[in-house]
Coordinates of C-alpha atoms in Angstrom, one line a residue:
X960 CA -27.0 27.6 -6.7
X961 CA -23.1 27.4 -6.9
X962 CA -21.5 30.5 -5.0
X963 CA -18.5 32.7 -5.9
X964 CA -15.6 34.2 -4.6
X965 CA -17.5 37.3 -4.9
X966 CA -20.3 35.8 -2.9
X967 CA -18.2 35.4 -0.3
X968 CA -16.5 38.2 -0.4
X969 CA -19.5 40.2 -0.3
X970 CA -20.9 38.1 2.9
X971 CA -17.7 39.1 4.8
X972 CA -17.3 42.3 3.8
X973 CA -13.6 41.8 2.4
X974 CA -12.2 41.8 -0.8
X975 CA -12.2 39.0 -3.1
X976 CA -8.1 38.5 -2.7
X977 CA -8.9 38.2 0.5
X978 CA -10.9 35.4 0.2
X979 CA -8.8 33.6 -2.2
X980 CA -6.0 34.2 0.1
X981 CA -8.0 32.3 3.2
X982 CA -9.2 29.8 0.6
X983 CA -5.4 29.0 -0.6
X984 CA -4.1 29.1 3.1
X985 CA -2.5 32.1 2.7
X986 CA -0.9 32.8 6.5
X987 CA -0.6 36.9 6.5
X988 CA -4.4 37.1 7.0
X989 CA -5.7 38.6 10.3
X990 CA -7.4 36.6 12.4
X991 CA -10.0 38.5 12.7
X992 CA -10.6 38.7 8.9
X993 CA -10.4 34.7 8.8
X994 CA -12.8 34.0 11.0
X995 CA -15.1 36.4 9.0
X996 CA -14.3 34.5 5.5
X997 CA -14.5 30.9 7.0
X998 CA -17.8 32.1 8.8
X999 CA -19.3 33.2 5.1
X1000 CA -17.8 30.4 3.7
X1001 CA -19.6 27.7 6.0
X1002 CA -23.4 29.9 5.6
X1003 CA -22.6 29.9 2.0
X1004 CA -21.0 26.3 1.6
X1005 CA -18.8 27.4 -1.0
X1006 CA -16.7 24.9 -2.6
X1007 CA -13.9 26.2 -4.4
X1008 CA -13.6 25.6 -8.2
X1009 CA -10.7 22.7 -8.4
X1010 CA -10.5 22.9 -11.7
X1011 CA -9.6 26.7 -12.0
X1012 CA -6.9 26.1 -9.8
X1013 CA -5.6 23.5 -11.5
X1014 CA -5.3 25.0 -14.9
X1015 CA -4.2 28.3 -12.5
X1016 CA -1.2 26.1 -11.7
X1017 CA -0.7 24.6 -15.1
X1018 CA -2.1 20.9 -14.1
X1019 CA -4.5 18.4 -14.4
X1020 CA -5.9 17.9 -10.5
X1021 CA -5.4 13.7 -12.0
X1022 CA -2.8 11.4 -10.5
X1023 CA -2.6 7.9 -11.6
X1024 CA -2.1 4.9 -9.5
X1025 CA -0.9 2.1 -10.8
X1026 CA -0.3 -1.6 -9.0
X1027 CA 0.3 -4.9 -10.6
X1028 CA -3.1 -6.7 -10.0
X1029 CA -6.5 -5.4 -8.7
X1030 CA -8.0 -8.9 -8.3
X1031 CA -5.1 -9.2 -4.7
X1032 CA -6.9 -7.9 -2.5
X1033 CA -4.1 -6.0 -0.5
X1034 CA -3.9 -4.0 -3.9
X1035 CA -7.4 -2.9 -4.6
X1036 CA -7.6 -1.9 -0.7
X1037 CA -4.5 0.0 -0.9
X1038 CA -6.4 1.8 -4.0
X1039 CA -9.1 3.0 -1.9
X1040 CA -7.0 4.5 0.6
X1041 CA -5.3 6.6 -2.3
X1042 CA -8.5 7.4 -3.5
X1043 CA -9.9 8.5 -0.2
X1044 CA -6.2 10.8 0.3
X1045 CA -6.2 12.2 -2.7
X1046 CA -9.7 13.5 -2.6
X1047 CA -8.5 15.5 0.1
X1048 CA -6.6 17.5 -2.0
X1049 CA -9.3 17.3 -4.8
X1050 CA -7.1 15.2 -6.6
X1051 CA -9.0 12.7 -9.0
X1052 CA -6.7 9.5 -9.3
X1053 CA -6.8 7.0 -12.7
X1054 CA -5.8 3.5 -11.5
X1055 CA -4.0 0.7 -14.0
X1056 CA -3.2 -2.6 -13.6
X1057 CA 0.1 -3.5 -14.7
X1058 CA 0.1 -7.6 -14.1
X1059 CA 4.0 -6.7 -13.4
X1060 CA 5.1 -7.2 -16.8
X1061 CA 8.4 -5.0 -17.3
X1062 CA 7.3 -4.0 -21.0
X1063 CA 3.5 -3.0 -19.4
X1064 CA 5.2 -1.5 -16.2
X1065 CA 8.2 0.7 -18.7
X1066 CA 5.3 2.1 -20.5
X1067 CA 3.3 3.4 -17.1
X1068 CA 6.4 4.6 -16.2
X1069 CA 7.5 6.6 -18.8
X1070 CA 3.9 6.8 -21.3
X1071 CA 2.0 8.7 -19.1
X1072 CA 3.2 12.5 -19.6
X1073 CA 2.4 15.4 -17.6
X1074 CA -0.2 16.4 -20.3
X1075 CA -2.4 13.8 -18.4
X1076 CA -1.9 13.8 -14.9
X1077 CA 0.1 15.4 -12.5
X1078 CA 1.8 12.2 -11.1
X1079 CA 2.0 9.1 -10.4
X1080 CA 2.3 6.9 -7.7
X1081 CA 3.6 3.3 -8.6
X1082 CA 4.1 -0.3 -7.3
X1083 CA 6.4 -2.0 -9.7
X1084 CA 7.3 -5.5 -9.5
X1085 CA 9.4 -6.0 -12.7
X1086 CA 11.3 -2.6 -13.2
X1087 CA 15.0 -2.2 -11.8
X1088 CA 16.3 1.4 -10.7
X1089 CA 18.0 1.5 -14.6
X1090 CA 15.1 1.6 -15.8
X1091 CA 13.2 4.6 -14.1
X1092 CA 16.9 6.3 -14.0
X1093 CA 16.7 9.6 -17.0
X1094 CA 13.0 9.5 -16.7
X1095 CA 12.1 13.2 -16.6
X1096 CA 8.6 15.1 -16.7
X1097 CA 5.9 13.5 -14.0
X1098 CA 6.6 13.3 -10.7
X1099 CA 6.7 10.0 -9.3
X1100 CA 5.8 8.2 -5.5
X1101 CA 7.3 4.2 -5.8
X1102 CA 5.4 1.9 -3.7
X1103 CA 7.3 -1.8 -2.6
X1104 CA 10.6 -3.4 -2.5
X1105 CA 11.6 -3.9 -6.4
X1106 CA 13.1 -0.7 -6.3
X1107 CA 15.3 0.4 -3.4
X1108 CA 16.6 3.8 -3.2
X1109 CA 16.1 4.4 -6.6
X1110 CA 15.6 7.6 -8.2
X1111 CA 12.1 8.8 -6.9
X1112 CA 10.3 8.7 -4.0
X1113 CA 9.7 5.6 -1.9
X1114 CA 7.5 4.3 1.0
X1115 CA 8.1 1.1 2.2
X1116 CA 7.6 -1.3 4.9
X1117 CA 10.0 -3.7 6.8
X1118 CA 9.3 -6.9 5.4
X1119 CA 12.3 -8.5 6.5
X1120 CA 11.4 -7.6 10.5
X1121 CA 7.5 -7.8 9.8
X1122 CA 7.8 -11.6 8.5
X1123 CA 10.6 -12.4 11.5
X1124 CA 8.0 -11.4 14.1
X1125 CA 5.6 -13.4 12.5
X1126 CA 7.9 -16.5 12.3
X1127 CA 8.8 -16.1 15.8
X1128 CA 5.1 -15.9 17.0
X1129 CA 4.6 -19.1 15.3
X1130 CA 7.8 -20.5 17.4
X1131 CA 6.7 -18.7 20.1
X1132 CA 3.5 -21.1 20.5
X1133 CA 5.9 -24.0 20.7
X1134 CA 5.6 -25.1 16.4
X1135 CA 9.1 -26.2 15.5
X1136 CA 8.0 -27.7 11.7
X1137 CA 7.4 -24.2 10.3
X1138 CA 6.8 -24.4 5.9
X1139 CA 7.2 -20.8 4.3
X1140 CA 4.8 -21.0 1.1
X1141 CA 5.8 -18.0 -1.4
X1142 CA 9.6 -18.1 -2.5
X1143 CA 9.9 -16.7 -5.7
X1144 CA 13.3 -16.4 -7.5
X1145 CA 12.2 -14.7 -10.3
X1146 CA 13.3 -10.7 -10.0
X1147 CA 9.9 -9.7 -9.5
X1148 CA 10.0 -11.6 -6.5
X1149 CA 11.4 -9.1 -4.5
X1150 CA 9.2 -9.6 -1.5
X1151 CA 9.4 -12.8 -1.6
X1152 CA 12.9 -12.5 -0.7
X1153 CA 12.5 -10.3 2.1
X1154 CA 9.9 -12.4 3.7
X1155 CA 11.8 -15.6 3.4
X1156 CA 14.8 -13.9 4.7
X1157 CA 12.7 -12.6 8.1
X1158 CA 11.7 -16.4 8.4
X1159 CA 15.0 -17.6 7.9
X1160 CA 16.2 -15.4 10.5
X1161 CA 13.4 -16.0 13.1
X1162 CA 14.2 -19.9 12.5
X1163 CA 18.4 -19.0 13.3
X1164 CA 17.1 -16.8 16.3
X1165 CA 15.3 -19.7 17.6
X1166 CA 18.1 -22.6 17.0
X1167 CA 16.3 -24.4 14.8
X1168 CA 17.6 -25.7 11.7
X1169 CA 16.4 -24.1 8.2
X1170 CA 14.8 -26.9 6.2
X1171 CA 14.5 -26.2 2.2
X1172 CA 12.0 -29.1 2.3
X1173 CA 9.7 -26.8 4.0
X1174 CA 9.9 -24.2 2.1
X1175 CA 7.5 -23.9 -0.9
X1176 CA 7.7 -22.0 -4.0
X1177 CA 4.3 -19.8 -5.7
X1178 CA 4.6 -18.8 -8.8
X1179 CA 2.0 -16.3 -8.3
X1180 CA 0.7 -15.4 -5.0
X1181 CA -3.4 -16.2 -5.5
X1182 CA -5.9 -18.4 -3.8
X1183 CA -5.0 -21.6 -6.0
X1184 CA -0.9 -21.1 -5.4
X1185 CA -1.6 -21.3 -1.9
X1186 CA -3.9 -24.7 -2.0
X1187 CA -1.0 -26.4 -4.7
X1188 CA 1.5 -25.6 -2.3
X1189 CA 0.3 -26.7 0.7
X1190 CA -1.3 -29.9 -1.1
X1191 CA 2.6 -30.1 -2.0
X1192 CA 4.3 -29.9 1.0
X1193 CA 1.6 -32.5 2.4
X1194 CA 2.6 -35.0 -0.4
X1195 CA 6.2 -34.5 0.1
X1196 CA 6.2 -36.7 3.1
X1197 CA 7.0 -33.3 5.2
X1198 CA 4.2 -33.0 8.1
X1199 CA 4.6 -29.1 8.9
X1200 CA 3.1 -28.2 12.2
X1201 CA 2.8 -24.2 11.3
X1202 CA 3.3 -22.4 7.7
X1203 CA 3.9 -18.6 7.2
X1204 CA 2.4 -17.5 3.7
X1205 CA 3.7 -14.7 2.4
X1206 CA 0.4 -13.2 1.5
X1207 CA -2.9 -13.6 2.9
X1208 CA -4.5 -14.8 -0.2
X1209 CA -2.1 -17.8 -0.1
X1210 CA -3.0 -18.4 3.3
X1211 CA -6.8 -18.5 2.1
X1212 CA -5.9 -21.2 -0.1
X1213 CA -3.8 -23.1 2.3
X1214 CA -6.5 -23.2 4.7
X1215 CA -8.8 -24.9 1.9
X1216 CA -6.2 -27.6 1.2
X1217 CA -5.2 -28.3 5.2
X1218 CA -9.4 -28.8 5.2
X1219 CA -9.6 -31.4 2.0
X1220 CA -7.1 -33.3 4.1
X1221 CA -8.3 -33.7 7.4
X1222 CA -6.3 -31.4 9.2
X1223 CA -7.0 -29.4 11.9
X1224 CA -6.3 -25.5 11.7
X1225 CA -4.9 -24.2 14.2
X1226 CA -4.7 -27.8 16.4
X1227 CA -2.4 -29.6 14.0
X1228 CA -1.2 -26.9 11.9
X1229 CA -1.3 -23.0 12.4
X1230 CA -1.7 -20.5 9.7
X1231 CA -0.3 -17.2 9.3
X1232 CA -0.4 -15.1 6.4
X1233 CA 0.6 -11.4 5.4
X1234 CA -1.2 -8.1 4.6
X1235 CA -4.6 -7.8 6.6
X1236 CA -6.9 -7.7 3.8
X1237 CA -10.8 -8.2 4.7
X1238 CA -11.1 -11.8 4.2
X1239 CA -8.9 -12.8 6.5
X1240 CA -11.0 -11.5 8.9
X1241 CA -14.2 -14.0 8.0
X1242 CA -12.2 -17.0 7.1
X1243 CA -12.8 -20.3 9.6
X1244 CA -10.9 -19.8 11.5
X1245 CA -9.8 -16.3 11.4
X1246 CA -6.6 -15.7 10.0
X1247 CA -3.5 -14.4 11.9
X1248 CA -1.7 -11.7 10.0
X1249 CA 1.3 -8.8 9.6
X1250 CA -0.8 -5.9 8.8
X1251 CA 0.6 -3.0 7.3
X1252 CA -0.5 0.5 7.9
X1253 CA -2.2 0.3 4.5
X1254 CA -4.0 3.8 5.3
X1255 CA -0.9 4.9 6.2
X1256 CA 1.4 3.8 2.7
X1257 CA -1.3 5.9 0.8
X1258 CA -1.3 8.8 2.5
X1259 CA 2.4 8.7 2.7
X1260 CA 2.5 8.3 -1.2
X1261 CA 0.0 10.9 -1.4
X1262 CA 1.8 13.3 1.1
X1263 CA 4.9 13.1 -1.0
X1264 CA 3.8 13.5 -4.2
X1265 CA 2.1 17.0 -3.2
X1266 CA 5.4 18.1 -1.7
X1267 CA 7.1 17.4 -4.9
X1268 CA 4.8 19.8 -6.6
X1269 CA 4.3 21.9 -4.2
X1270 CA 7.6 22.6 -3.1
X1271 CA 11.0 21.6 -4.8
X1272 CA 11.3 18.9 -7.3
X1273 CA 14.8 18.5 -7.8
X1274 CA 15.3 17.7 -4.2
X1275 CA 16.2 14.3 -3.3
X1276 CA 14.3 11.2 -3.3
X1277 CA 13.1 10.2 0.0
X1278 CA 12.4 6.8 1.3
X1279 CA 9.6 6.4 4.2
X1280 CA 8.9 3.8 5.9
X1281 CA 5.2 2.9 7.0
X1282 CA 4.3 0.9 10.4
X1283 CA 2.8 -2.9 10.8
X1284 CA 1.5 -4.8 13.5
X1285 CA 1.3 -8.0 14.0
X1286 CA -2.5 -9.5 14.7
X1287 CA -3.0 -12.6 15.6
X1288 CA -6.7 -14.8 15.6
X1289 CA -8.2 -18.1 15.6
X1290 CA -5.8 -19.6 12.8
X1291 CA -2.8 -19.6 15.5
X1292 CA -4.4 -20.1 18.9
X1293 CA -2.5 -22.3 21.0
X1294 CA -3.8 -25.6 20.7

C-alpha cells in the first residue's frame, strides 16, 4: 500500500503542512518536529508523489539529453551518469541522438518546447552561438567546445591542457616521432582543434619540431578512422614511435592496425588515446588515457539546470569546468 501525506502526518502527530514542508526542505521547521516526520517517514517508506509536484510547479519532471552519437562510447557513458543525477531529483530524462547535423541539432535546440520537458542539456557539435542566440522558453545546460561562452550554460573541460599532458607523457618516456590521429577542419571539429593544439604545444615545450606528416586527419572519430589512419601514416613512409588519438575509440582501431603490421604496442609504438571509456580498459594491452570526470560533467549539467529553475533564469550563463586525470597502462609502458 502507497502512503500519504496524511499517513504521515498522522504517525508524527503534526499537521500535514508540516510534513510537506520537511518533505520540500523547508528550513523554519524545529528540530525536534523533523526528526519526528523523517522518523514516520522511514517506518512508513513514503515516497513522495513526483508527479504532483511537478504539475504543482507547472512542469513536466522530463529533461532531455541530447549528444551526437550513442554508438561512441564516451557518449552513451556520459548518458548514464545523467540518468543516474537526474533521478536524484526525480527527474526522468529523454535522450536523442543528433549525428551532429546543424539542421538535426537547430531542431533539438529550438523543437523541443517547455510543453515537453523541462530542459535540456546538450552537446552540439555543429551549432554556432548565432544560432542558439533569441532562443527563449526551455532552459538549456551546453555540453563541449562548439560553443564557447555562448548564451546558456556550459560545462567544459580543458582539452587544450588535458591533450598537452598527454603529449608530454608520451615525450616524457623518451618517444620523439609522436603522430596525432584526429584533426578535423571541418567546424564541428571543435575538439579536434583543441586537442591538436595541446599536442602541438607539448611538442614546442619539448623542442621538438612539429611535423604535419605526422599528423593524421579522421573524418569521424570510430573504430575504422582510427585503423585507416594509422594504416596511413604506416604507408606514408613516416615510422612514428608514439601516436596520441584524440579519442579512445580511435585508439581501439589504431591498435588493430599497429597489430596487422607487426608492430609491437607499447615496444615500438605507444598508444594513447582520450576519454576513459570501458574498453580501454580490456584492450591488449591496456590503453593509456585523459579521463574526464565524466560523473562529474553530468552532475555539473544536472546541477545547473536545477538552479536555473529553481532559482533565477535570467541570470547569466555560467561556464564550469570539470576535472581530468591522466591514466596511464600497458599501451605506454616504457619499453
Amino acid at each position: 500500500m502507497r502512503h500519504r501525506l496524511k499517513d504521515v502526518a498522522e504517525r508524527a502527530g503534526v499537521s500535514v503542512k508540516t510534513v510537506s514542508n520537511v518533505v520540500n526542505g523547508y528550513v523554519h521547521v524545529r528540530p525536534d518536529t523533523r526528526a519526528r516526520v523523517e522518523e514516520a517517514i522511514a517506518e512508513l517508506n513514503y515516497r513522495p508523489n513526483l508527479s504532483a509536484r511537478n504539475l504543482r510547479k507547472g512542469r513536466t519532471g522530463v529533461i532531455a539529453l541530447a549528444v551526437p552519437e550513442l554508438d561512441i562510447p564516451y557518449f552513451a557513458e556520459l548518458a548514464r551518469h545523467v540518468v543516474t543525477a537526474a533521478a536524484e531529483l526525480g527527474w526522468t530524462v529523454l535522450i536523442d541522438q543528433t549525428g551532429g547535423g546543424r539542421e538535426q541539432e537547430r531542431v533539438v535546440a529550438s523543437g523541443i518546447t517547455d510543453h515537453l520537458i523541462d530542459g535540456l542539456i546538450f552537446s552540439p557539435l555543429a551549432l554556432a552561438a548565432e544560432d542558439l542566440a533569441g532562443l527563449d522558453g526551455t532552459p538549456m545546460v551546453l555540453l563541449g567546445e562548439r560553443v564557447d561562452h555562448g548564451p546558456a550554460d556550459h560545462v567544459v573541460i580543458d582539452n587544450v591542457a588535458a591533450a598537452r599532458e598527454m603529449t608530454a607523457h608520451l615525450i616524457g618516456l623518451g618517444r620523439r616521432r609522436i603522430a596525432a590521429i584526429g584533426s578535423q577542419r571541418t567546424p564541428e571539429g571543435a575538439s579536434a582543434r583543441l586537442r591538436l593544439a595541446g599536442y602541438t604545444a607539448a611538442l614546442a615545450d619539448a623542442g621538438i619540431d612539429y611535423d604535419e606528416r605526422l599528423v593524421a586527419p579522421a573524418p569521424a572519430w570510430h573504430r575504422a578512422d582510427g585503423a585507416a589512419a594509422m594504416r596511413g601514416l604506416l604507408a606514408s613512409g613516416v615510422r612514428p614511435d608514439a601516436v596520441f588519438c584524440f579519442n579512445d575509440t580511435l585508439a581501439l582501431g589504431a591498435l588493430r592496425a599497429l597489430h596487422e603490421a607487426g608492430l609491437r604496442v607499447p615496444e615500438d609504438v605507444a598508444v594513447a588515446g582520450f576519454d576513459d571509456i570501458e574498453d580501454g580498459r580490456f584492450s591488449i594491452p591496456t590503453l593509456s588515457t585523459i579521463a574526464p570526470d565524466k560523473e562529474r560533467i553530468a552532475r555539473l549539467a544536472v546541477e545547473l539546470l536545477a538552479n536555473r529553475l529553481d532559482a533565477d533564469p535570467t541570470a547569466p550563463p555560467q561556464e564550469l569546468s570539470a576535472p581530468y586525470h591522466l591514466t596511464p597502462r600497458e599501451s605506454t609502458s616504457a619499453p
